GROMACS .gro file of C-alpha atoms in nm:
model
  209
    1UNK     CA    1   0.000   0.000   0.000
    2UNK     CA    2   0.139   0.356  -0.093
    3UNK     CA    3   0.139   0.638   0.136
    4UNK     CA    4  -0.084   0.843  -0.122
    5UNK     CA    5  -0.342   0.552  -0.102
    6UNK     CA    6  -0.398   0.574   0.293
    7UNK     CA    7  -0.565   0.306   0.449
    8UNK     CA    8  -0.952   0.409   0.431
    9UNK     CA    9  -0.924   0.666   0.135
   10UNK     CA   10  -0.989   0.949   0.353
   11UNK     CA   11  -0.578   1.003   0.448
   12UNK     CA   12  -0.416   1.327   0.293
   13UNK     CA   13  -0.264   1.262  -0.021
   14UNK     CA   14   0.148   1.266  -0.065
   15UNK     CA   15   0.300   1.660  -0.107
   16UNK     CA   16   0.457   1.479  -0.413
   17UNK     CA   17   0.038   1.518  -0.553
   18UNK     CA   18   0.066   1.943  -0.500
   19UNK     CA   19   0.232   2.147  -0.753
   20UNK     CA   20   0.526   2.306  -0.656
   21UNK     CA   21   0.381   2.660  -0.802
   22UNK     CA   22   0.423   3.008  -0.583
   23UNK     CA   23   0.306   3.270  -0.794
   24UNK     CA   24  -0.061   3.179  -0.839
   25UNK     CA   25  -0.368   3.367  -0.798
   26UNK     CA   26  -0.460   3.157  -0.509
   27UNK     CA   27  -0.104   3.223  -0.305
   28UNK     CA   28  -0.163   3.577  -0.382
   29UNK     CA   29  -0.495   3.572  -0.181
   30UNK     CA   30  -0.329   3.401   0.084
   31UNK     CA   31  -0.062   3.638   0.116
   32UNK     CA   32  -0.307   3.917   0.071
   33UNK     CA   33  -0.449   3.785   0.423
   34UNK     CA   34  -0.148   3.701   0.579
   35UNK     CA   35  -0.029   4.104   0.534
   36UNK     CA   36  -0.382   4.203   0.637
   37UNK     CA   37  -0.335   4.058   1.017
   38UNK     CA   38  -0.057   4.335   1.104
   39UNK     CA   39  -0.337   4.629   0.955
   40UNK     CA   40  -0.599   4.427   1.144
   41UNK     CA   41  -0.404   4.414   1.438
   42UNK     CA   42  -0.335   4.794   1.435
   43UNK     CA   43  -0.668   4.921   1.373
   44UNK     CA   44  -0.817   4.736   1.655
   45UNK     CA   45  -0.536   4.812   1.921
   46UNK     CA   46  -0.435   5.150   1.757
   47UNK     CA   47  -0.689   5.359   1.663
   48UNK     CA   48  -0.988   5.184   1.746
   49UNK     CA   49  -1.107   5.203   1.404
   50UNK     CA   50  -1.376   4.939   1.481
   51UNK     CA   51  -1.494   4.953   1.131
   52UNK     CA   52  -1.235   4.917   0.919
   53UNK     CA   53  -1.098   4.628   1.124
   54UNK     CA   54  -1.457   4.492   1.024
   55UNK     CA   55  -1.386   4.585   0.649
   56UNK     CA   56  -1.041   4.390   0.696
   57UNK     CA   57  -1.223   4.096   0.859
   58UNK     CA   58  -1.470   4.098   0.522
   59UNK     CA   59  -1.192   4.104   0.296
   60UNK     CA   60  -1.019   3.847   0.453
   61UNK     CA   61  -1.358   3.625   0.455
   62UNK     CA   62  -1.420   3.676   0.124
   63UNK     CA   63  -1.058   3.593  -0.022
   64UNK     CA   64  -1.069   3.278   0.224
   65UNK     CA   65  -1.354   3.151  -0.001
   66UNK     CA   66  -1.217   3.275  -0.328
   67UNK     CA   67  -0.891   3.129  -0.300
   68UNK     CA   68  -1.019   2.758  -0.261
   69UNK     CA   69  -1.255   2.805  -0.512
   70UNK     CA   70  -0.959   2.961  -0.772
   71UNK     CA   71  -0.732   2.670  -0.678
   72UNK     CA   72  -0.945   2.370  -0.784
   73UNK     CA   73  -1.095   2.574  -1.100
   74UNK     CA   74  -0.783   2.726  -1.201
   75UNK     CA   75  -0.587   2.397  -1.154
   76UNK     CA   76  -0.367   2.597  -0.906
   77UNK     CA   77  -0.319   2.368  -0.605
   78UNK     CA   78  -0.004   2.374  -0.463
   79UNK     CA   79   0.192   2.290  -0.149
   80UNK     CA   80   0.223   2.662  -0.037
   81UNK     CA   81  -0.117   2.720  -0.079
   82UNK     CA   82  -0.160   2.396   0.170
   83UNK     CA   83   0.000   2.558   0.431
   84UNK     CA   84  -0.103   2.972   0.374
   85UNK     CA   85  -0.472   2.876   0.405
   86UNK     CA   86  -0.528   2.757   0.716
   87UNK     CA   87  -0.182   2.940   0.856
   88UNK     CA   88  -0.372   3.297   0.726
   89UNK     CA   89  -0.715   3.155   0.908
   90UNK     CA   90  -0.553   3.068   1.220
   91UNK     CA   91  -0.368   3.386   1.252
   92UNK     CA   92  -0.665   3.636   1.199
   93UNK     CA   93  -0.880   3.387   1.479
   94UNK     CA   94  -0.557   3.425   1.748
   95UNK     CA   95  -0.467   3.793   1.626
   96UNK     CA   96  -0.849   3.910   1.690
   97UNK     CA   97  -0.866   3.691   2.041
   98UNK     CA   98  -0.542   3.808   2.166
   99UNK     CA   99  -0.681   4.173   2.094
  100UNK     CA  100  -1.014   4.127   2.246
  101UNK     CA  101  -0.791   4.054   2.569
  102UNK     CA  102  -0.622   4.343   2.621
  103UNK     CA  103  -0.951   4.547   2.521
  104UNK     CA  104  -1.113   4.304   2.774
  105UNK     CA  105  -1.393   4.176   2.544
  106UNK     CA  106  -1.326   3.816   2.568
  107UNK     CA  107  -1.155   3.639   2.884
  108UNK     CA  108  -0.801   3.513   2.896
  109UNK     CA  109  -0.845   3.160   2.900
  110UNK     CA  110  -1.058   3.151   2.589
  111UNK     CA  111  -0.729   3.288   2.406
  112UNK     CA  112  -0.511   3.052   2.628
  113UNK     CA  113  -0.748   2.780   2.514
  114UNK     CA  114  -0.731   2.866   2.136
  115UNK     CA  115  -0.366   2.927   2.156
  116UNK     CA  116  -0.304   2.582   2.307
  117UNK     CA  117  -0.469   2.451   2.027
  118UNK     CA  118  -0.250   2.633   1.790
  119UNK     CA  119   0.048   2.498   1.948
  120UNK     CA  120  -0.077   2.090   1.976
  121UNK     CA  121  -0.121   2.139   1.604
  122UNK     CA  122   0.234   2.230   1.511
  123UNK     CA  123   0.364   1.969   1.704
  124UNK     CA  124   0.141   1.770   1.529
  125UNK     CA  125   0.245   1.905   1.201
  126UNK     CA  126   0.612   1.832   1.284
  127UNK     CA  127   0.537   1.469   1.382
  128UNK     CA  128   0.343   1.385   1.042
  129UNK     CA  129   0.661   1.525   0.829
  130UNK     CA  130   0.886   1.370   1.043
  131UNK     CA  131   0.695   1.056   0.871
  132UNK     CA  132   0.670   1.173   0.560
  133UNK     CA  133   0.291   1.291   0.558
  134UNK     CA  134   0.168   1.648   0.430
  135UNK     CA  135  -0.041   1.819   0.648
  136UNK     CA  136  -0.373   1.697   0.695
  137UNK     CA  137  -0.673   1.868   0.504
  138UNK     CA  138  -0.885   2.111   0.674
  139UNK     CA  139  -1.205   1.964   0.862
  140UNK     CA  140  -1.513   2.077   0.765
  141UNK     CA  141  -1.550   2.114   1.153
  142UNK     CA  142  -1.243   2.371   1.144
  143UNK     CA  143  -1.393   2.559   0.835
  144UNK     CA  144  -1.740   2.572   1.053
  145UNK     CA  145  -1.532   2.712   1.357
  146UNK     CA  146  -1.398   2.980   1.137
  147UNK     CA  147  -1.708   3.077   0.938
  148UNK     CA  148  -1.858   3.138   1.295
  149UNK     CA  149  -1.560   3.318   1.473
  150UNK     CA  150  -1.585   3.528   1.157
  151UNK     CA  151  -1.983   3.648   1.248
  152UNK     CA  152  -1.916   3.650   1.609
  153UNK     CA  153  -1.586   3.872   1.625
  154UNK     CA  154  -1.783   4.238   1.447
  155UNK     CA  155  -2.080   4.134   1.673
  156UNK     CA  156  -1.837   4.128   1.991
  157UNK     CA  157  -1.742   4.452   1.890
  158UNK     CA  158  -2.092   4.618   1.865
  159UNK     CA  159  -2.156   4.409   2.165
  160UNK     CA  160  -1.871   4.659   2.346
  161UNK     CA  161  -2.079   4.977   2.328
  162UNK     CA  162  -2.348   5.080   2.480
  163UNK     CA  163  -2.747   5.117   2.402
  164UNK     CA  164  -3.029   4.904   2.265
  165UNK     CA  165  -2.819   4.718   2.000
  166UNK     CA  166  -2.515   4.630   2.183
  167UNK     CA  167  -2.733   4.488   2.458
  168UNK     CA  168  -2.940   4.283   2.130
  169UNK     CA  169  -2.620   4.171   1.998
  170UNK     CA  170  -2.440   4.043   2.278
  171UNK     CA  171  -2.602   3.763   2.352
  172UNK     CA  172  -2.578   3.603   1.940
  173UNK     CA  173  -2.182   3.743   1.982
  174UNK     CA  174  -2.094   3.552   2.243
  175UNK     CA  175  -2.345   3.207   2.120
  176UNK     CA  176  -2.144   3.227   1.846
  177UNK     CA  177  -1.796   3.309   1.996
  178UNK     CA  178  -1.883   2.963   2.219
  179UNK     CA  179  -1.986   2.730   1.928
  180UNK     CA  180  -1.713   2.825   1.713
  181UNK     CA  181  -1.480   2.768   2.021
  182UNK     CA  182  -1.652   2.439   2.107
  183UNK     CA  183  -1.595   2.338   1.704
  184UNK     CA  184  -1.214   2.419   1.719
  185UNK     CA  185  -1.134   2.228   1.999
  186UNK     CA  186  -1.331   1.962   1.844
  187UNK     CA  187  -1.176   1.964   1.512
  188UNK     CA  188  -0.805   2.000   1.642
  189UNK     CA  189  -0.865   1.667   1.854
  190UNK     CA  190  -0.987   1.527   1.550
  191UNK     CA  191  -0.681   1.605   1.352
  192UNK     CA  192  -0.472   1.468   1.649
  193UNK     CA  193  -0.668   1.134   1.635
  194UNK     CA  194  -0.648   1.121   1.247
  195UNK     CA  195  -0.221   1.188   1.302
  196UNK     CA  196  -0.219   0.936   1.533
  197UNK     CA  197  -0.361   0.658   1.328
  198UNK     CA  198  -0.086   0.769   1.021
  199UNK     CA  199   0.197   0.753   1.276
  200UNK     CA  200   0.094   0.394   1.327
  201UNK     CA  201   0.055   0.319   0.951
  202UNK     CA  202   0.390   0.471   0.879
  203UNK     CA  203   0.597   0.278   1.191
  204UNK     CA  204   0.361  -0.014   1.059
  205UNK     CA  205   0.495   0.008   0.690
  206UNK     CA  206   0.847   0.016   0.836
  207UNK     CA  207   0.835  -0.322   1.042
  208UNK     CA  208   0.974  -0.600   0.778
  209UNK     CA  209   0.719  -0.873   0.683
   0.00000   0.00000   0.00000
């Protein structure tokens, strides 16, 4: 059995699959996120420029769909574009949290939670290559988390002020700030449990018969 076949069809296929391409349209929407954290980052902590941090967080959203969609039409999928997706997604969701703690909209050990996360899944991603496996593909449960976090973090922010709306909004803001927690906790054990069972198919595929 080959390492690109997996064992139920549903492991990631061999980097050797990706194209090696950088300059396509769908790394340039990556990278177009990636620089937008810093600006994000600034208008939120800086300025307080509420809405344009919004405008950011649109942009951002809509370039996360377009890029996938570009990729498979365009025939662009590469191995850099493997890793600036989700990298560019998990950035903006632990860029906005660590913010919303030091403006005090969103306790510390929601980040510290999130940011754990982060960290179990590079170690993760350094065990799979130390076998020779790509990183895995995003769960739809990880996609979910981030289409959620994406509503909930604008709505946190009108959920900051004061009057009849913030005091409407709050309660969907932080719903949705607790789901789409709930669903990346979820989704990162998930990847750990998928790793696991390719670690034991690689040291498996190493034992002579």
């Amino acid at each position: 059995m080959t390492r690109a076949q997996g064992t139920t069809g549903s492991a990631p296929a061999s980097r050797d699959e990706l194209g090696d391409a950088v300059w396509t349209v769908p790394n340039a929407l990556s990278v177009l996120r990636l620089l937008g954290v810093p600006l994000f980052l600034w208008l939120l902590l800086g300025p307080r420029a509420d809405g344009w941090a919004v405008v950011v967080l649109m942009v951002s959203g809509v370039t996360d769909w377009a890029d996938g969609k570009l990729a498979r039409a365009l025939g662009q999928s590469s191995r850099l574009g493997a890793l600036l997706d989700p990298a560019a997604d998990r950035l903006y969701i632990v860029a906005t949290l660590v913010a919303f703690v030091i403006r005090d909209v969103v306790p510390l050990w929601f980040v510290a939670a999130i940011v754990a996360r982060e960290l179990v899944l590079a170690v993760v991603l350094v065990v799979l290559r130390r076998y020779g496996w790509p990183p895995l593909q995003v769960h739809y449960l990880g996609k979910a988390a981030t289409f959620l976090f994406l509503y909930a973090f604008p709505l946190l922010l009108l959920a900051t002020g004061t009057g009849t709306l913030a005091a409407v909004v709050a309660p969907v803001a932080y719903a949705l700030t607790i789901w789409g927690g709930a669903l990346y906790l979820l989704s990162a054990l998930l990847y750990v449990v998928q790793a696991a069972g390719l670690v034991r198919q690689a040291r498996a595929e190493r034992v002579p018969a």
